[in-house]
Amino acid sequence: MKTPVEIVVTGAAGQISYSLLFRLAAGELLGPDQPIVLRLLEITPALGMLDGVLMELYDCAYPLLHKIVVTDNPREAFSGVDYAFLVGAKPRKQGMLRSDLLQQNAEIFAVQGRILNEVANRKVKVLITGNPANTNALIAIKNAPDLEPDCFAAMTMLDHTRAISQLALKCGLATTCIKNVTVWGNHSCTQYPDLHHAKVNGIDALSLVDNSWFLNEFIPTVQYRGTEVIKARGQSSAASAANAAIVHMRKIIEGTDPGDWVSMAVASDGSYGIAEGLVYSFPVTVKEGRVNIVKGLDLNEFSLHRLKLNEQELKEERDAIKHLL
Ligand code: NAX
């Protein structure tokens, strides 16, 4: 039997995890012959609810699920992990300012970054989903000085798959016909879903759709999709977020398709004038586990302005938590 791969999921009793855990256990990340250990982290008050999830995981009798560790201790959860899905975060409550949410969740990611730094596999791949995801990832990176910054990314893959899907629906084609879509910036409503380099069956996407659809429908639909899902479902995106988390990690493991790229929020190297170190969503390719920002794309004034707005917002978030960096 192959050595089991260690995967931690935080916020394991939450709604995203309720989809994510079962897909991981079914082998959707690492394939049908790779056993896994699932390490589930929750806060103490949620351990009771996590018990129910645990029962259901056992009830599936997954052949690949070698062992399950349940804990409220991050050190135990992160010990030797190869892949870390940091989903757990405090939800925004009524009357809570975005800045309060930022402070409270920032503390969580400072602690988790420090502990990953101490006990995780040196080649760990960490995906931060908990919001505000970009800035949480920045905090984790800064608190994990012994791990390479490119071990970490924040999730903008859901925005990316939303963008692909909207374009495919508009063109009446399968999502596989769409390539080179980009989501730039922050995982917030400021994000910039960009079709200037996108191709539909090899043809420039913007030559197939009219500009007013791009500006007035496509961009806001992708930006506000999360809000619309909450309005319709009464709860935030969960299954689609879990799917995006798996797609993101699979791209890290398997690499991106030739001629295509995906969107990931990674530490900026200064590309496109974005301040170095900010965790910013770029078009990236992945080869042999290394994430490379796609360089040299031509950006018009409209796009540059959108990129700057995102940079500004992320700088403000960074400044609000600078005591943790
Ligand atoms: P839930 O509120 O259902 O679950 C979150 C879980 O995290 C809870 O069970 C809670 O007890 C746990 N938790 C809180 N603090 C923790 C800590 N310190 N350690 C471990 N666990 C902790 O939220 P859910 O719908 O699952 O969403 C989770 C996070 O993903 C939220 O921050 C949400 O805003 C964010 N999202 C991010 C997306 C993205 O694309 N980056 C999209 C979906 C989602 O909105």
PDB file of C-alpha atoms in Angstrom, residues 56-241:
ATOM      1  CA  GLU A  56     -21.054   9.989   8.238  1.00  0.00           C
ATOM      2  CA  LEU A  57     -17.481   9.729   6.962  1.00  0.00           C
ATOM      3  CA  TYR A  58     -17.144   6.319   8.659  1.00  0.00           C
ATOM      4  CA  ASP A  59     -20.543   5.299   7.318  1.00  0.00           C
ATOM      5  CA  CYS A  60     -19.278   5.700   3.746  1.00  0.00           C
ATOM      6  CA  ALA A  61     -16.613   2.998   4.341  1.00  0.00           C
ATOM      7  CA  TYR A  62     -14.280   4.817   1.944  1.00  0.00           C
ATOM      8  CA  PRO A  63     -11.530   2.402   0.822  1.00  0.00           C
ATOM      9  CA  LEU A  64      -8.929   5.215   0.632  1.00  0.00           C
ATOM     10  CA  LEU A  65      -9.640   6.741   4.020  1.00  0.00           C
ATOM     11  CA  HIS A  66      -6.832   5.285   6.101  1.00  0.00           C
ATOM     12  CA  LYS A  67      -7.430   7.299   9.264  1.00  0.00           C
ATOM     13  CA  ILE A  68      -9.337  10.315  10.604  1.00  0.00           C
ATOM     14  CA  VAL A  69      -7.923  12.602  13.290  1.00  0.00           C
ATOM     15  CA  VAL A  70     -10.384  14.981  14.987  1.00  0.00           C
ATOM     16  CA  THR A  71      -9.032  17.748  17.160  1.00  0.00           C
ATOM     17  CA  ASP A  72      -9.398  21.306  18.440  1.00  0.00           C
ATOM     18  CA  ASN A  73      -5.627  21.616  18.715  1.00  0.00           C
ATOM     19  CA  PRO A  74      -3.983  23.165  15.614  1.00  0.00           C
ATOM     20  CA  ARG A  75      -0.596  21.650  16.498  1.00  0.00           C
ATOM     21  CA  GLU A  76      -2.048  18.149  16.389  1.00  0.00           C
ATOM     22  CA  ALA A  77      -4.064  18.976  13.260  1.00  0.00           C
ATOM     23  CA  PHE A  78      -1.104  20.365  11.281  1.00  0.00           C
ATOM     24  CA  SER A  79       1.485  17.787  12.321  1.00  0.00           C
ATOM     25  CA  GLY A  80       3.283  16.518   9.197  1.00  0.00           C
ATOM     26  CA  VAL A  81       0.577  17.687   6.795  1.00  0.00           C
ATOM     27  CA  ASP A  82       1.146  17.585   3.024  1.00  0.00           C
ATOM     28  CA  TYR A  83      -1.971  19.550   2.039  1.00  0.00           C
ATOM     29  CA  ALA A  84      -3.793  22.118   4.151  1.00  0.00           C
ATOM     30  CA  PHE A  85      -7.263  23.425   3.357  1.00  0.00           C
ATOM     31  CA  LEU A  86      -7.720  26.400   5.696  1.00  0.00           C
ATOM     32  CA  VAL A  87     -11.465  26.848   5.453  1.00  0.00           C
ATOM     33  CA  GLY A  88     -12.349  27.649   9.062  1.00  0.00           C
ATOM     34  CA  ALA A  89     -13.004  31.285   9.903  1.00  0.00           C
ATOM     35  CA  LYS A  90     -15.507  33.298  11.859  1.00  0.00           C
ATOM     36  CA  PRO A  91     -18.570  34.271   9.858  1.00  0.00           C
ATOM     37  CA  ARG A  92     -19.577  37.911   9.593  1.00  0.00           C
ATOM     38  CA  LYS A  93     -22.465  38.526  11.980  1.00  0.00           C
ATOM     39  CA  GLN A  94     -25.140  41.182  11.699  1.00  0.00           C
ATOM     40  CA  GLY A  95     -23.832  44.582  12.732  1.00  0.00           C
ATOM     41  CA  MET A  96     -20.208  43.461  12.434  1.00  0.00           C
ATOM     42  CA  LEU A  97     -17.933  45.732  10.435  1.00  0.00           C
ATOM     43  CA  ARG A  98     -15.678  44.237   7.766  1.00  0.00           C
ATOM     44  CA  SER A  99     -12.765  45.618   9.797  1.00  0.00           C
ATOM     45  CA  ASP A 100     -13.904  43.631  12.891  1.00  0.00           C
ATOM     46  CA  LEU A 101     -14.089  40.468  10.803  1.00  0.00           C
ATOM     47  CA  LEU A 102     -10.651  41.219   9.436  1.00  0.00           C
ATOM     48  CA  GLN A 103      -9.169  41.565  12.946  1.00  0.00           C
ATOM     49  CA  GLN A 104     -10.782  38.438  14.359  1.00  0.00           C
ATOM     50  CA  ASN A 105      -9.923  36.202  11.444  1.00  0.00           C
ATOM     51  CA  ALA A 106      -6.455  37.681  11.162  1.00  0.00           C
ATOM     52  CA  GLU A 107      -5.594  36.323  14.621  1.00  0.00           C
ATOM     53  CA  ILE A 108      -6.651  32.818  13.531  1.00  0.00           C
ATOM     54  CA  PHE A 109      -4.333  32.875  10.508  1.00  0.00           C
ATOM     55  CA  ALA A 110      -1.401  34.286  12.463  1.00  0.00           C
ATOM     56  CA  VAL A 111      -1.599  31.346  14.880  1.00  0.00           C
ATOM     57  CA  GLN A 112      -2.153  28.808  12.110  1.00  0.00           C
ATOM     58  CA  GLY A 113       0.761  30.205  10.063  1.00  0.00           C
ATOM     59  CA  ARG A 114       3.090  29.915  13.069  1.00  0.00           C
ATOM     60  CA  ILE A 115       2.075  26.340  13.783  1.00  0.00           C
ATOM     61  CA  LEU A 116       2.289  25.243  10.140  1.00  0.00           C
ATOM     62  CA  ASN A 117       5.769  26.741  10.172  1.00  0.00           C
ATOM     63  CA  GLU A 118       6.703  24.504  13.088  1.00  0.00           C
ATOM     64  CA  VAL A 119       5.057  21.184  12.305  1.00  0.00           C
ATOM     65  CA  ALA A 120       3.910  20.876   8.668  1.00  0.00           C
ATOM     66  CA  ASN A 121       5.761  19.020   5.915  1.00  0.00           C
ATOM     67  CA  ARG A 122       8.338  21.483   4.470  1.00  0.00           C
ATOM     68  CA  LYS A 123       6.688  21.114   1.056  1.00  0.00           C
ATOM     69  CA  VAL A 124       3.145  21.603   2.349  1.00  0.00           C
ATOM     70  CA  LYS A 125       0.646  23.203  -0.023  1.00  0.00           C
ATOM     71  CA  VAL A 126      -1.726  25.512   1.813  1.00  0.00           C
ATOM     72  CA  LEU A 127      -4.960  26.883   0.359  1.00  0.00           C
ATOM     73  CA  ILE A 128      -6.653  29.659   2.325  1.00  0.00           C
ATOM     74  CA  THR A 129     -10.401  29.823   1.707  1.00  0.00           C
ATOM     75  CA  GLY A 130     -11.564  31.514   4.924  1.00  0.00           C
ATOM     76  CA  ASN A 131     -12.290  35.203   4.365  1.00  0.00           C
ATOM     77  CA  PRO A 132     -10.821  37.742   3.885  1.00  0.00           C
ATOM     78  CA  ALA A 133      -8.831  35.069   2.057  1.00  0.00           C
ATOM     79  CA  ASN A 134      -6.076  37.165   0.418  1.00  0.00           C
ATOM     80  CA  THR A 135      -5.122  38.993   3.591  1.00  0.00           C
ATOM     81  CA  ASN A 136      -5.437  35.857   5.719  1.00  0.00           C
ATOM     82  CA  ALA A 137      -2.949  34.224   3.344  1.00  0.00           C
ATOM     83  CA  LEU A 138      -0.598  37.196   3.673  1.00  0.00           C
ATOM     84  CA  ILE A 139      -0.721  36.839   7.467  1.00  0.00           C
ATOM     85  CA  ALA A 140      -0.081  33.093   7.293  1.00  0.00           C
ATOM     86  CA  ILE A 141       2.907  33.628   4.967  1.00  0.00           C
ATOM     87  CA  LYS A 142       4.447  36.252   7.257  1.00  0.00           C
ATOM     88  CA  ASN A 143       4.019  34.009  10.285  1.00  0.00           C
ATOM     89  CA  ALA A 144       5.640  31.033   8.547  1.00  0.00           C
ATOM     90  CA  PRO A 145       9.135  32.318   7.720  1.00  0.00           C
ATOM     91  CA  ASP A 146      10.624  28.821   7.328  1.00  0.00           C
ATOM     92  CA  LEU A 147       8.154  27.824   4.620  1.00  0.00           C
ATOM     93  CA  GLU A 148       8.469  29.129   1.069  1.00  0.00           C
ATOM     94  CA  PRO A 149       5.825  31.814   0.362  1.00  0.00           C
ATOM     95  CA  ASP A 150       4.756  29.776  -2.639  1.00  0.00           C
ATOM     96  CA  CYS A 151       3.539  27.029  -0.300  1.00  0.00           C
ATOM     97  CA  PHE A 152       0.561  29.371   0.242  1.00  0.00           C
ATOM     98  CA  ALA A 153      -2.275  30.634  -1.927  1.00  0.00           C
ATOM     99  CA  ALA A 154      -5.677  32.172  -1.315  1.00  0.00           C
ATOM    100  CA  MET A 155      -8.654  30.853  -3.221  1.00  0.00           C
ATOM    101  CA  THR A 156      -9.948  32.760  -6.225  1.00  0.00           C
ATOM    102  CA  MET A 157     -10.654  29.544  -8.120  1.00  0.00           C
ATOM    103  CA  LEU A 158     -14.376  29.825  -7.414  1.00  0.00           C
ATOM    104  CA  ASP A 159     -14.392  33.257  -9.060  1.00  0.00           C
ATOM    105  CA  HIS A 160     -12.407  31.735 -11.940  1.00  0.00           C
ATOM    106  CA  THR A 161     -14.842  28.845 -12.487  1.00  0.00           C
ATOM    107  CA  ARG A 162     -17.780  31.257 -12.170  1.00  0.00           C
ATOM    108  CA  ALA A 163     -16.240  33.387 -14.928  1.00  0.00           C
ATOM    109  CA  ILE A 164     -15.627  30.399 -17.219  1.00  0.00           C
ATOM    110  CA  SER A 165     -19.149  29.216 -16.715  1.00  0.00           C
ATOM    111  CA  GLN A 166     -20.754  32.595 -17.454  1.00  0.00           C
ATOM    112  CA  LEU A 167     -18.832  32.898 -20.719  1.00  0.00           C
ATOM    113  CA  ALA A 168     -19.642  29.309 -21.721  1.00  0.00           C
ATOM    114  CA  LEU A 169     -23.354  29.908 -21.020  1.00  0.00           C
ATOM    115  CA  LYS A 170     -23.306  33.114 -23.060  1.00  0.00           C
ATOM    116  CA  CYS A 171     -21.706  31.327 -26.025  1.00  0.00           C
ATOM    117  CA  GLY A 172     -23.889  28.220 -25.654  1.00  0.00           C
ATOM    118  CA  LEU A 173     -20.787  26.042 -25.473  1.00  0.00           C
ATOM    119  CA  ALA A 174     -19.178  23.619 -23.049  1.00  0.00           C
ATOM    120  CA  THR A 175     -16.834  25.041 -20.409  1.00  0.00           C
ATOM    121  CA  THR A 176     -14.014  23.036 -22.025  1.00  0.00           C
ATOM    122  CA  CYS A 177     -14.149  25.453 -25.015  1.00  0.00           C
ATOM    123  CA  ILE A 178     -13.044  28.353 -22.794  1.00  0.00           C
ATOM    124  CA  LYS A 179      -9.403  29.200 -22.049  1.00  0.00           C
ATOM    125  CA  ASN A 180      -7.309  32.015 -20.559  1.00  0.00           C
ATOM    126  CA  VAL A 181      -9.930  33.651 -18.369  1.00  0.00           C
ATOM    127  CA  THR A 182      -8.398  35.694 -15.527  1.00  0.00           C
ATOM    128  CA  VAL A 183      -9.643  36.923 -12.182  1.00  0.00           C
ATOM    129  CA  TRP A 184      -7.362  39.655 -10.885  1.00  0.00           C
ATOM    130  CA  GLY A 185      -6.985  40.984  -7.373  1.00  0.00           C
ATOM    131  CA  ASN A 186      -8.942  40.443  -4.221  1.00  0.00           C
ATOM    132  CA  HIS A 187     -11.557  37.800  -3.427  1.00  0.00           C
ATOM    133  CA  SER A 188     -14.096  40.548  -2.795  1.00  0.00           C
ATOM    134  CA  CYS A 189     -16.594  42.436  -4.928  1.00  0.00           C
ATOM    135  CA  THR A 190     -13.702  44.585  -6.189  1.00  0.00           C
ATOM    136  CA  GLN A 191     -12.191  41.595  -8.024  1.00  0.00           C
ATOM    137  CA  TYR A 192     -11.722  42.015 -11.762  1.00  0.00           C
ATOM    138  CA  PRO A 193     -12.866  39.106 -13.922  1.00  0.00           C
ATOM    139  CA  ASP A 194     -11.144  39.802 -17.229  1.00  0.00           C
ATOM    140  CA  LEU A 195     -11.885  38.433 -20.699  1.00  0.00           C
ATOM    141  CA  HIS A 196      -9.344  40.464 -22.688  1.00  0.00           C
ATOM    142  CA  HIS A 197      -7.132  37.416 -23.221  1.00  0.00           C
ATOM    143  CA  ALA A 198      -9.840  34.770 -23.010  1.00  0.00           C
ATOM    144  CA  LYS A 199     -10.407  32.442 -25.949  1.00  0.00           C
ATOM    145  CA  VAL A 200     -13.499  30.518 -27.005  1.00  0.00           C
ATOM    146  CA  ASN A 201     -12.467  27.586 -29.183  1.00  0.00           C
ATOM    147  CA  GLY A 202      -9.313  29.572 -29.972  1.00  0.00           C
ATOM    148  CA  ILE A 203     -11.177  32.773 -30.950  1.00  0.00           C
ATOM    149  CA  ASP A 204     -10.872  36.003 -28.916  1.00  0.00           C
ATOM    150  CA  ALA A 205     -13.811  35.964 -26.482  1.00  0.00           C
ATOM    151  CA  LEU A 206     -14.390  39.708 -26.735  1.00  0.00           C
ATOM    152  CA  SER A 207     -14.880  39.424 -30.501  1.00  0.00           C
ATOM    153  CA  LEU A 208     -17.803  37.056 -29.856  1.00  0.00           C
ATOM    154  CA  VAL A 209     -19.702  38.966 -27.168  1.00  0.00           C
ATOM    155  CA  ASP A 210     -20.618  42.618 -27.134  1.00  0.00           C
ATOM    156  CA  ASN A 211     -18.751  44.961 -24.881  1.00  0.00           C
ATOM    157  CA  SER A 212     -21.816  46.033 -22.937  1.00  0.00           C
ATOM    158  CA  TRP A 213     -22.450  42.401 -21.926  1.00  0.00           C
ATOM    159  CA  PHE A 214     -18.842  42.164 -20.751  1.00  0.00           C
ATOM    160  CA  LEU A 215     -19.033  45.428 -18.756  1.00  0.00           C
ATOM    161  CA  ASN A 216     -22.594  45.429 -17.472  1.00  0.00           C
ATOM    162  CA  GLU A 217     -23.444  41.752 -17.076  1.00  0.00           C
ATOM    163  CA  PHE A 218     -20.407  39.518 -17.010  1.00  0.00           C
ATOM    164  CA  ILE A 219     -18.243  41.531 -14.592  1.00  0.00           C
ATOM    165  CA  PRO A 220     -20.960  42.244 -11.980  1.00  0.00           C
ATOM    166  CA  THR A 221     -22.403  38.723 -12.236  1.00  0.00           C
ATOM    167  CA  VAL A 222     -19.054  37.202 -11.306  1.00  0.00           C
ATOM    168  CA  GLN A 223     -18.281  39.862  -8.690  1.00  0.00           C
ATOM    169  CA  TYR A 224     -21.627  39.512  -6.916  1.00  0.00           C
ATOM    170  CA  ARG A 225     -22.287  35.810  -7.489  1.00  0.00           C
ATOM    171  CA  GLY A 226     -21.674  34.958  -3.826  1.00  0.00           C
ATOM    172  CA  THR A 227     -24.249  37.543  -2.721  1.00  0.00           C
ATOM    173  CA  GLU A 228     -26.800  36.201  -5.208  1.00  0.00           C
ATOM    174  CA  VAL A 229     -26.282  32.631  -3.971  1.00  0.00           C
ATOM    175  CA  ILE A 230     -26.904  33.796  -0.385  1.00  0.00           C
ATOM    176  CA  LYS A 231     -30.074  35.602  -1.485  1.00  0.00           C
ATOM    177  CA  ALA A 232     -31.389  32.497  -3.254  1.00  0.00           C
ATOM    178  CA  ARG A 233     -30.228  29.756  -0.883  1.00  0.00           C
ATOM    179  CA  GLY A 234     -30.196  31.559   2.435  1.00  0.00           C
ATOM    180  CA  GLN A 235     -26.632  30.310   2.865  1.00  0.00           C
ATOM    181  CA  SER A 236     -23.330  31.087   1.200  1.00  0.00           C
ATOM    182  CA  SER A 237     -21.759  29.049  -1.599  1.00  0.00           C
ATOM    183  CA  ALA A 238     -20.630  25.731  -0.212  1.00  0.00           C
ATOM    184  CA  ALA A 239     -20.525  22.884  -2.749  1.00  0.00           C
ATOM    185  CA  SER A 240     -19.112  25.178  -5.437  1.00  0.00           C
ATOM    186  CA  ALA A 241     -16.501  26.489  -2.997  1.00  0.00           C
TER     187      ALA A 241
END
